[in-house]
Structure formats: structure tokens, C-alpha cells
Amino acid sequence: MTSNLDPVKAAAVLDAQSALLGVPIAPEHRAGVVNYLMLAAGLAQPMLKRAAALSTVDESGSVFRPVVPKRGSDSHPPAHAPSAVSVATQDDAIETTLGSQHPVGASAAQQVQAALSRIQATDPKVNAFTAVLADRARQRAVLVDSSTESMPLKGVPFAVKNLFDIEGLTTLAGSKIERDAAPASRDSVLIRRLEAAGAVLVGALNMDEYAYGFTTENTHYGAVRNPQDPTRISGGSSGGSAAAVAVGQVPFTLGSDTNGSIRVPASLCGVYGLKPTYGRLPRTGSFPFVGSLDHVGPFAASVELLSRVYDVMQGFDEEDPAQTPRPLELTTPLLNTGTQGLRIGVLGGWFQEMTTEPARRAVAQVAQALGLALAFDAKAMASGPALVHWPDVEAARAAAFIITNAEGSALHLKDLQTRAADFDPQTRDRFLAGALLPAAWVQQAQRVRQAFAQAVAKSFEQWDVLLAPATPCVAQPIGTDFIEIAGQRMNARASMGLLTQPISCIGLPVVTVPVWGVDGEHPHLSIGVQVVAAPWREDLALRTAMALQAQGAVSARVDGRGLHS
């Protein structure tokens, strides 16, 4: 992962490209931009090598859609429904998994007040919220309590990452620059769907600036602290979304995931997270980061609630150009059907090597709970017939990195030209470097992405669900710059997504389940396992997660116990 581009040559590229684009690089920003440009150049090498082997007439880089296996996983058809989610079958389960801070069977007003009180008591220690909407929430709760309708989420309080539009509130997307924007004129489509199902919005949540990060160490609004250990990162970029669930402020939240921004914080904070298939849920009314990679999805205190929230949010919205029109494919009715008949494997290669022993132990614990045909050595390296290898994972991860860097930078080019000093320093250096990347690299990255998706689709002809670590290690102390993985000293903020980027790059659905006690030095910290399925098979990932939760192999901790230690 090293570059042949030396610092002098990188600086020359920087000067030439920045002059052409009209993007001034201030002297104090120069070193950071050069370093990030060299990182991108080093990562691009395996991606460009793979691209060179593809057909020269291939045009797959022009558009991306998730690639469905020709046969295999469709032998387990999902449940279809023409209208609303059935309420009766899961109400009891939902009520018992809201978390101890939210009274079972309580009115909407009582649940909302409990959430507001918990936020007031805990947020000074966690810093999950950037706005608390107490008046709106109380008014909404009164309306919900007065309704006689059956609602799947009646009275359940929730909060959203502050890149979702909330009527009357400026959509910050974690930035200083967006403070100057006008308040949103209406709620995002997902907020509207959740509130129509009876949920009550109580606020907006902290995040990495413009969703570009894996740690939520936000310069403008402060770092989000991990409720399991407040000296450590929450993960990102949806750090506030994960922390708010983990400390019991609300039972569920919304986040976004471009390269791992739901899965990384779910892993590090010890809660459940779902990144649906690319194009499944509408992003309408959310601030974009990388349009060709952006997903949105929920965090929750239980698999039951995660499934219920996901089902409520399904449905086509023509305002999102990336969304695929599909019927409602409900997961809640299938949630308790278990894993019998599912072909479940563990991803090897990159997903075993580019990590640490505790992360491998998390996968081993889940694999053993599922009874997979695998053996694990003293360092938790797996072997056996259930070990699955995907080709060109390093190249796919590099493709995701290049696409993200370039496309994200293009969105902010005007502000980079005129307001570079107003960006978070970490974000600014990445965006400035991304603005200078060759266009040919981006097109080649999209071609590699498509080829990788086609190769992975073939694996789902033989397997229904695959497992991999969500993060290479447990949450690191706030301010950590470097971590060691596979004997290499790596940038800590970029490397938390090593294991998530290849998967979101091709739009696969993933449920992250939290595993505890796998790091002997830090048994109070979690590492998540990614439960991965073929495109549009969220039902299989959620069924597997539910089976693991029922066995006690995985669990969310939502009492914020780390704040008291």
C-alpha cells in the first residue's frame, strides 16, 4: 500500500493541478494534502493493475447497479406485501427490546419524556446530539397518543444523523459551512415515513464533517465519545447515531453508510446496524456525500426493532435517482424462522489478514454459534470448507477509496476554492487531494467495482450469508493517529473502514452484530461482525442476526455503563 510517488513529485502534481482548478492550497495545509495525495496514489496501484486486465471496450464504469446472483440465494424468497407492515406479530417483542430507559407499554408522551430526560442526563458526557427538538417531540407525542390507529412504532422516540433534513432546522452535515444555509422546508422522506408509523423525532445527531470519516472527531462540534469507554472514539461517520442508542437516549436512530459509516460505529459502540442494499431506501432529503456509494439505514437496540424500522422505511421514491423500484419485501414476518437451510460461510483472505486477533475471535464466536464447518487456530485464523475467498478485494477497497475521494471532492469544489479554511482540517486535506486525482483513475475504479460485483455475485450462487469482521480492532482512544494492522503502521482514521469498504462498494446488504469479550485487554469493548447477504436479501441477514441474538452469541449494550466506570 505504498506509493512510488515521492513527496517532491506529489508536491509538483499538487501545484500544477491546484492551479488548473483554481483551488488554492494554503502553506499550512500543504503537508496534509501531499500526504493524502500520496496515500491515494499508493492505494490506486492494485486497482489500476486490476483495471488493466479488464476489456478495453468495457463500459461498466458508466453506471452501477447491484449485481444479483443468477441462482442460489433466491431459493429462499422474501416476504412480499402490498401495503403496511403487520403490527400484531411483533408488538410484544418490540416493547421488550426498547432498552431499560424507555418504559414498556408507556404512552408516546411518557416515552418521549424518558428520552429527553436521558439525553439531558447523559449527553454532556457523550456529545451525541447537535440539536434536541423537545417542543416538537412533545407536540408530536400528543398527536400519537390521541390516535386510535395501530402503528408499528407507536410512541417510539428516535433521532437522525444531522445530514437528514428536519423541517425548520438547518441541515449541517457536520459542517461549519452549512450553518449559512436556509433551514429545511420539510422533513426527509424517511423521517416522514417513520413518523407516519408512530415514531417521534427528538433530535439531530453529531457526525464527521460531510460524512467523511470513521471516528466522529468533529472539530466544529466536538468528538462523540463512546458510551462503553468515553475516552475512546464512537466510530463514524454516524458516530452520534450509534452512541445515542448505546447510551440509551433513544431505542433507534438513522445514519448513512458510504464506506462503513453505519457498520463501523455499530461495531465500536456495541449496537445493531443495518446497511441495506444500494438503492433500497430513498435518500431524498439527506445531504449527499458520494452519490454513487451513499446508503442510508438504521441503528437499533435489538434485531427486532432494527427489522421493524427497516420495514417501515421501505418503498420507492422517484426523487432519488439511485433508488431501484421494488415491491415491499418485509423482513419482520420472517425474523424468527432461524437459519436452518441457510448456507453460511466466513470470508477469508483480506478479511482475515487485514485485521487483528480480537476481530477474528469475534467472527469465530459467531461462526461457532452457527455451527459452521470451520476450525480456528490459536490466532483465530479459520480453515475449512465454509471459508470463502473473494478475488481482488484489495483492488475493490482501493476503487471505493478513489471514487469516494474524487466524487466527494467534486461536490465541494466551490467551497474548496473560496472557503477551504472553514472545513474541518482532516476533511479539508482529503477533499483537496481528491480534487486533484486524475479522472482516468475514477473511471477505472468504477470498472473495477463492476467487475468485483460480478465476481462476488457468483459466490452467492453457493452461499446465502457470509460473515466478516466489521472493524479491524476495538475502539481506539480519541486522537489516535496510527494503528498497526497485519504488521503495517496505518492511518487510523482511514483504516477503520478496511473491512467495510469492499462490501459497500458493491452495494450488498449487511447487518452488523456486536460481540463482546474478544479483546483480552479491553473486554468491555465490542467488535462487530458483518452479516452479509446478496443484493435485496436483507431478510437473510436479519434472520441470521436474530438467531444469533436469540442464542446470546451477540447483544447490544444500551445502558451506557462505561460512563460510570
CSV table of N, CA, C and O in Angstrom, one decimal, residues 137-213:
chain,number,residue,atom,x,y,z
A,137,ALA,N,-41.1,17.3,19.7
A,137,ALA,CA,-41.4,15.9,20.1
A,137,ALA,C,-42.6,15.8,21.0
A,137,ALA,O,-43.4,14.9,20.9
A,138,ARG,N,-42.7,16.7,22.0
A,138,ARG,CA,-43.8,16.7,22.9
A,138,ARG,C,-45.2,16.9,22.2
A,138,ARG,O,-46.2,16.2,22.4
A,139,GLN,N,-45.2,17.8,21.2
A,139,GLN,CA,-46.4,18.0,20.4
A,139,GLN,C,-46.7,16.8,19.6
A,139,GLN,O,-47.9,16.4,19.5
A,140,ARG,N,-45.7,16.2,19.0
A,140,ARG,CA,-46.0,15.0,18.2
A,140,ARG,C,-46.5,13.9,19.0
A,140,ARG,O,-47.4,13.1,18.6
A,141,ALA,N,-45.9,13.7,20.2
A,141,ALA,CA,-46.4,12.6,21.1
A,141,ALA,C,-47.9,12.8,21.5
A,141,ALA,O,-48.6,11.8,21.6
A,142,VAL,N,-48.3,14.0,21.7
A,142,VAL,CA,-49.7,14.2,22.0
A,142,VAL,C,-50.6,13.7,20.8
A,142,VAL,O,-51.6,13.1,21.0
A,143,LEU,N,-50.2,14.0,19.6
A,143,LEU,CA,-51.0,13.6,18.4
A,143,LEU,C,-51.0,12.1,18.3
A,143,LEU,O,-52.0,11.4,18.0
A,144,VAL,N,-49.8,11.4,18.6
A,144,VAL,CA,-49.7,10.0,18.5
A,144,VAL,C,-50.6,9.3,19.6
A,144,VAL,O,-51.4,8.4,19.3
A,145,ASP,N,-50.6,9.9,20.8
A,145,ASP,CA,-51.4,9.3,21.9
A,145,ASP,C,-52.9,9.5,21.6
A,145,ASP,O,-53.7,8.7,22.1
A,146,SER,N,-53.3,10.5,20.8
A,146,SER,CA,-54.7,10.7,20.6
A,146,SER,C,-55.2,9.9,19.4
A,146,SER,O,-56.4,9.8,19.2
A,147,SER,N,-54.3,9.2,18.7
A,147,SER,CA,-54.7,8.4,17.5
A,147,SER,C,-55.2,7.0,18.0
A,147,SER,O,-54.6,6.4,18.9
A,148,THR,N,-56.2,6.5,17.3
A,148,THR,CA,-56.7,5.2,17.6
A,148,THR,C,-56.1,4.2,16.6
A,148,THR,O,-56.5,3.0,16.6
A,149,GLU,N,-55.3,4.6,15.7
A,149,GLU,CA,-54.7,3.7,14.6
A,149,GLU,C,-53.7,2.8,15.3
A,149,GLU,O,-53.0,3.2,16.2
A,150,SER,N,-53.5,1.6,14.7
A,150,SER,CA,-52.4,0.7,15.0
A,150,SER,C,-51.2,1.2,14.3
A,150,SER,O,-51.2,1.4,13.1
A,151,MET,N,-50.1,1.4,15.0
A,151,MET,CA,-48.9,1.9,14.4
A,151,MET,C,-47.7,1.0,14.8
A,151,MET,O,-47.6,0.7,15.9
A,152,PRO,N,-46.9,0.6,13.8
A,152,PRO,CA,-45.8,-0.3,14.1
A,152,PRO,C,-44.8,0.3,15.1
A,152,PRO,O,-44.1,-0.5,15.8
A,153,LEU,N,-44.6,1.6,15.2
A,153,LEU,CA,-43.6,2.2,16.0
A,153,LEU,C,-44.3,3.2,17.0
A,153,LEU,O,-43.7,4.3,17.3
A,154,LYS,N,-45.5,3.0,17.4
A,154,LYS,CA,-46.2,4.0,18.1
A,154,LYS,C,-45.5,4.5,19.4
A,154,LYS,O,-45.2,3.7,20.3
A,155,GLY,N,-45.2,5.8,19.4
A,155,GLY,CA,-44.6,6.4,20.5
A,155,GLY,C,-43.1,6.2,20.7
A,155,GLY,O,-42.5,6.8,21.6
A,156,VAL,N,-42.4,5.5,19.8
A,156,VAL,CA,-41.0,5.2,20.0
A,156,VAL,C,-40.2,6.4,19.6
A,156,VAL,O,-40.3,6.8,18.4
A,157,PRO,N,-39.4,7.0,20.5
A,157,PRO,CA,-38.6,8.1,20.1
A,157,PRO,C,-37.3,7.7,19.3
A,157,PRO,O,-36.8,6.6,19.5
A,158,PHE,N,-36.9,8.6,18.4
A,158,PHE,CA,-35.7,8.3,17.6
A,158,PHE,C,-35.1,9.7,17.3
A,158,PHE,O,-35.6,10.7,17.5
A,159,ALA,N,-33.8,9.6,16.7
A,159,ALA,CA,-33.1,10.7,16.3
A,159,ALA,C,-32.4,10.4,15.0
A,159,ALA,O,-32.2,9.2,14.7
A,160,VAL,N,-31.9,11.4,14.3
A,160,VAL,CA,-31.3,11.2,13.0
A,160,VAL,C,-29.9,11.9,12.9
A,160,VAL,O,-29.8,13.0,13.5
A,161,LYS,N,-29.0,11.4,12.2
A,161,LYS,CA,-27.8,12.0,11.8
A,161,LYS,C,-28.1,13.4,11.2
A,161,LYS,O,-29.0,13.5,10.4
A,162,ASN,N,-27.3,14.4,11.5
A,162,ASN,CA,-27.7,15.7,11.1
A,162,ASN,C,-27.4,16.0,9.6
A,162,ASN,O,-27.4,17.2,9.2
A,163,LEU,N,-27.3,15.0,8.8
A,163,LEU,CA,-27.4,15.2,7.3
A,163,LEU,C,-28.8,15.0,6.8
A,163,LEU,O,-29.0,15.2,5.6
A,164,PHE,N,-29.8,14.5,7.6
A,164,PHE,CA,-31.2,14.4,7.2
A,164,PHE,C,-31.9,15.7,7.4
A,164,PHE,O,-31.7,16.3,8.5
A,165,ASP,N,-32.7,16.1,6.4
A,165,ASP,CA,-33.5,17.3,6.5
A,165,ASP,C,-34.5,17.2,7.6
A,165,ASP,O,-35.2,16.2,7.7
A,166,ILE,N,-34.6,18.2,8.5
A,166,ILE,CA,-35.6,18.3,9.5
A,166,ILE,C,-36.3,19.7,9.4
A,166,ILE,O,-35.6,20.7,9.4
A,167,GLU,N,-37.5,19.7,9.1
A,167,GLU,CA,-38.2,21.0,8.9
A,167,GLU,C,-37.9,22.0,9.9
A,167,GLU,O,-38.0,21.8,11.1
A,168,GLY,N,-37.5,23.2,9.4
A,168,GLY,CA,-37.2,24.3,10.3
A,168,GLY,C,-35.8,24.3,10.9
A,168,GLY,O,-35.4,25.3,11.6
A,169,LEU,N,-35.0,23.3,10.6
A,169,LEU,CA,-33.6,23.2,11.1
A,169,LEU,C,-32.7,23.2,10.0
A,169,LEU,O,-32.9,22.6,8.9
A,170,THR,N,-31.6,23.9,10.1
A,170,THR,CA,-30.5,23.9,9.1
A,170,THR,C,-29.8,22.5,9.1
A,170,THR,O,-29.4,22.0,10.1
A,171,THR,N,-29.7,21.9,7.9
A,171,THR,CA,-29.1,20.6,7.7
A,171,THR,C,-27.5,20.8,7.7
A,171,THR,O,-27.0,21.3,6.7
A,172,LEU,N,-26.9,20.5,8.8
A,172,LEU,CA,-25.5,20.9,9.0
A,172,LEU,C,-24.5,19.9,8.3
A,172,LEU,O,-23.5,20.3,7.8
A,173,ALA,N,-24.9,18.6,8.2
A,173,ALA,CA,-24.0,17.6,7.7
A,173,ALA,C,-22.6,17.7,8.4
A,173,ALA,O,-21.6,17.5,7.8
A,174,GLY,N,-22.6,18.0,9.7
A,174,GLY,CA,-21.4,18.0,10.5
A,174,GLY,C,-20.5,19.2,10.2
A,174,GLY,O,-19.4,19.2,10.7
A,175,SER,N,-20.9,20.2,9.4
A,175,SER,CA,-20.0,21.2,8.9
A,175,SER,C,-20.3,22.5,9.5
A,175,SER,O,-21.3,22.8,10.1
A,176,LYS,N,-19.3,23.4,9.4
A,176,LYS,CA,-19.4,24.8,9.7
A,176,LYS,C,-20.0,25.6,8.5
A,176,LYS,O,-20.9,26.5,8.7
A,177,ILE,N,-19.6,25.2,7.3
A,177,ILE,CA,-20.1,26.0,6.1
A,177,ILE,C,-21.6,25.9,6.0
A,177,ILE,O,-22.2,27.0,5.6
A,178,GLU,N,-22.2,24.8,6.2
A,178,GLU,CA,-23.7,24.7,6.0
A,178,GLU,C,-24.5,25.5,7.0
A,178,GLU,O,-25.7,25.6,6.9
A,179,ARG,N,-23.9,26.0,8.1
A,179,ARG,CA,-24.6,26.8,9.0
A,179,ARG,C,-25.3,28.0,8.3
A,179,ARG,O,-26.3,28.6,8.8
A,180,ASP,N,-24.7,28.4,7.2
A,180,ASP,CA,-25.2,29.6,6.4
A,180,ASP,C,-26.4,29.2,5.5
A,180,ASP,O,-27.0,30.1,5.0
A,181,ALA,N,-26.7,28.0,5.4
A,181,ALA,CA,-27.8,27.5,4.5
A,181,ALA,C,-29.1,27.8,5.2
A,181,ALA,O,-29.3,27.9,6.4
A,182,ALA,N,-30.2,27.9,4.4
A,182,ALA,CA,-31.5,28.1,4.9
A,182,ALA,C,-32.0,26.9,5.6
A,182,ALA,O,-31.6,25.8,5.3
A,183,PRO,N,-32.9,27.0,6.6
A,183,PRO,CA,-33.5,25.8,7.2
A,183,PRO,C,-34.2,25.0,6.2
A,183,PRO,O,-34.8,25.5,5.2
A,184,ALA,N,-34.3,23.7,6.5
A,184,ALA,CA,-35.0,22.8,5.6
A,184,ALA,C,-36.5,23.1,5.6
A,184,ALA,O,-37.1,23.4,6.6
A,185,SER,N,-37.1,23.0,4.4
A,185,SER,CA,-38.6,23.3,4.3
A,185,SER,C,-39.5,22.2,4.6
A,185,SER,O,-40.7,22.4,4.8
A,186,ARG,N,-38.9,21.0,4.7
A,186,ARG,CA,-39.7,19.8,5.0
A,186,ARG,C,-38.8,18.7,5.6
A,186,ARG,O,-37.6,18.7,5.3
A,187,ASP,N,-39.4,17.7,6.2
A,187,ASP,CA,-38.6,16.6,6.7
A,187,ASP,C,-38.2,15.7,5.6
A,187,ASP,O,-38.9,15.6,4.5
A,188,SER,N,-37.1,15.0,5.8
A,188,SER,CA,-36.7,14.0,4.8
A,188,SER,C,-37.8,12.9,4.7
A,188,SER,O,-38.6,12.7,5.6
A,189,VAL,N,-37.8,12.2,3.5
A,189,VAL,CA,-38.8,11.2,3.3
A,189,VAL,C,-38.8,10.1,4.4
A,189,VAL,O,-39.9,9.6,4.8
A,190,LEU,N,-37.6,9.7,4.9
A,190,LEU,CA,-37.6,8.6,5.8
A,190,LEU,C,-38.1,9.1,7.2
A,190,LEU,O,-38.8,8.3,7.9
A,191,ILE,N,-37.9,10.3,7.6
A,191,ILE,CA,-38.5,10.9,8.8
A,191,ILE,C,-40.0,10.9,8.7
A,191,ILE,O,-40.7,10.5,9.6
A,192,ARG,N,-40.5,11.3,7.5
A,192,ARG,CA,-41.9,11.3,7.3
A,192,ARG,C,-42.5,9.9,7.4
A,192,ARG,O,-43.6,9.7,8.0
A,193,ARG,N,-41.9,8.9,6.8
A,193,ARG,CA,-42.4,7.5,6.9
A,193,ARG,C,-42.4,7.0,8.4
A,193,ARG,O,-43.3,6.3,8.8
A,194,LEU,N,-41.3,7.3,9.1
A,194,LEU,CA,-41.2,6.8,10.5
A,194,LEU,C,-42.3,7.5,11.4
A,194,LEU,O,-42.9,6.8,12.2
A,195,GLU,N,-42.5,8.8,11.2
A,195,GLU,CA,-43.5,9.4,12.0
A,195,GLU,C,-44.9,9.0,11.6
A,195,GLU,O,-45.8,8.9,12.5
A,196,ALA,N,-45.1,8.7,10.3
A,196,ALA,CA,-46.4,8.1,9.9
A,196,ALA,C,-46.7,6.8,10.6
A,196,ALA,O,-47.8,6.4,10.8
A,197,ALA,N,-45.6,6.1,11.0
A,197,ALA,CA,-45.7,4.8,11.7
A,197,ALA,C,-45.7,4.9,13.2
A,197,ALA,O,-45.7,3.9,13.9
A,198,GLY,N,-45.8,6.2,13.7
A,198,GLY,CA,-45.9,6.4,15.1
A,198,GLY,C,-44.7,6.8,15.8
A,198,GLY,O,-44.8,7.2,17.0
A,199,ALA,N,-43.5,6.7,15.2
A,199,ALA,CA,-42.3,7.1,15.9
A,199,ALA,C,-42.2,8.6,16.1
A,199,ALA,O,-42.9,9.4,15.4
A,200,VAL,N,-41.4,9.1,17.0
A,200,VAL,CA,-41.4,10.5,17.4
A,200,VAL,C,-39.9,11.0,17.3
A,200,VAL,O,-39.1,10.5,18.1
A,201,LEU,N,-39.7,12.0,16.5
A,201,LEU,CA,-38.3,12.5,16.3
A,201,LEU,C,-38.0,13.4,17.5
A,201,LEU,O,-38.8,14.3,17.8
A,202,VAL,N,-36.8,13.2,18.1
A,202,VAL,CA,-36.4,14.0,19.2
A,202,VAL,C,-35.2,14.9,19.0
A,202,VAL,O,-34.8,15.7,19.8
A,203,GLY,N,-34.5,14.7,17.9
A,203,GLY,CA,-33.3,15.5,17.6
A,203,GLY,C,-32.4,15.1,16.5
A,203,GLY,O,-32.7,14.1,15.8
A,204,ALA,N,-31.3,15.8,16.3
A,204,ALA,CA,-30.3,15.6,15.3
A,204,ALA,C,-29.0,15.2,15.9
A,204,ALA,O,-28.7,15.7,17.0
A,205,LEU,N,-28.2,14.4,15.2
A,205,LEU,CA,-27.0,13.8,15.8
A,205,LEU,C,-25.7,14.2,15.2
A,205,LEU,O,-25.6,14.4,14.0
A,206,ASN,N,-24.7,14.2,16.0
A,206,ASN,CA,-23.3,14.6,15.6
A,206,ASN,C,-22.8,13.6,14.6
A,206,ASN,O,-23.2,12.4,14.6
A,207,MET,N,-21.8,14.0,13.8
A,207,MET,CA,-21.2,13.2,12.7
A,207,MET,C,-19.9,13.7,12.3
A,207,MET,O,-19.6,14.9,12.6
A,208,ASP,N,-19.1,13.0,11.5
A,208,ASP,CA,-18.0,13.5,10.9
A,208,ASP,C,-18.4,14.5,9.8
A,208,ASP,O,-19.5,14.3,9.2
A,209,GLU,N,-17.6,15.5,9.6
A,209,GLU,CA,-18.0,16.6,8.6
A,209,GLU,C,-18.2,16.0,7.3
A,209,GLU,O,-17.4,15.2,6.7
A,210,TYR,N,-19.4,16.3,6.7
A,210,TYR,CA,-19.8,15.8,5.4
A,210,TYR,C,-19.7,14.3,5.2
A,210,TYR,O,-19.5,13.8,4.1
A,211,ALA,N,-19.8,13.6,6.4
A,211,ALA,CA,-19.8,12.1,6.4
A,211,ALA,C,-18.4,11.5,6.0
A,211,ALA,O,-18.4,10.3,5.7
A,212,TYR,N,-17.4,12.3,6.0
A,212,TYR,CA,-16.1,11.8,5.5
A,212,TYR,C,-15.2,11.5,6.7
A,212,TYR,O,-14.3,12.3,7.1
A,213,GLY,N,-15.4,10.3,7.3
A,213,GLY,CA,-14.5,9.9,8.4
A,213,GLY,C,-15.1,8.7,9.0
A,213,GLY,O,-16.2,8.3,8.8
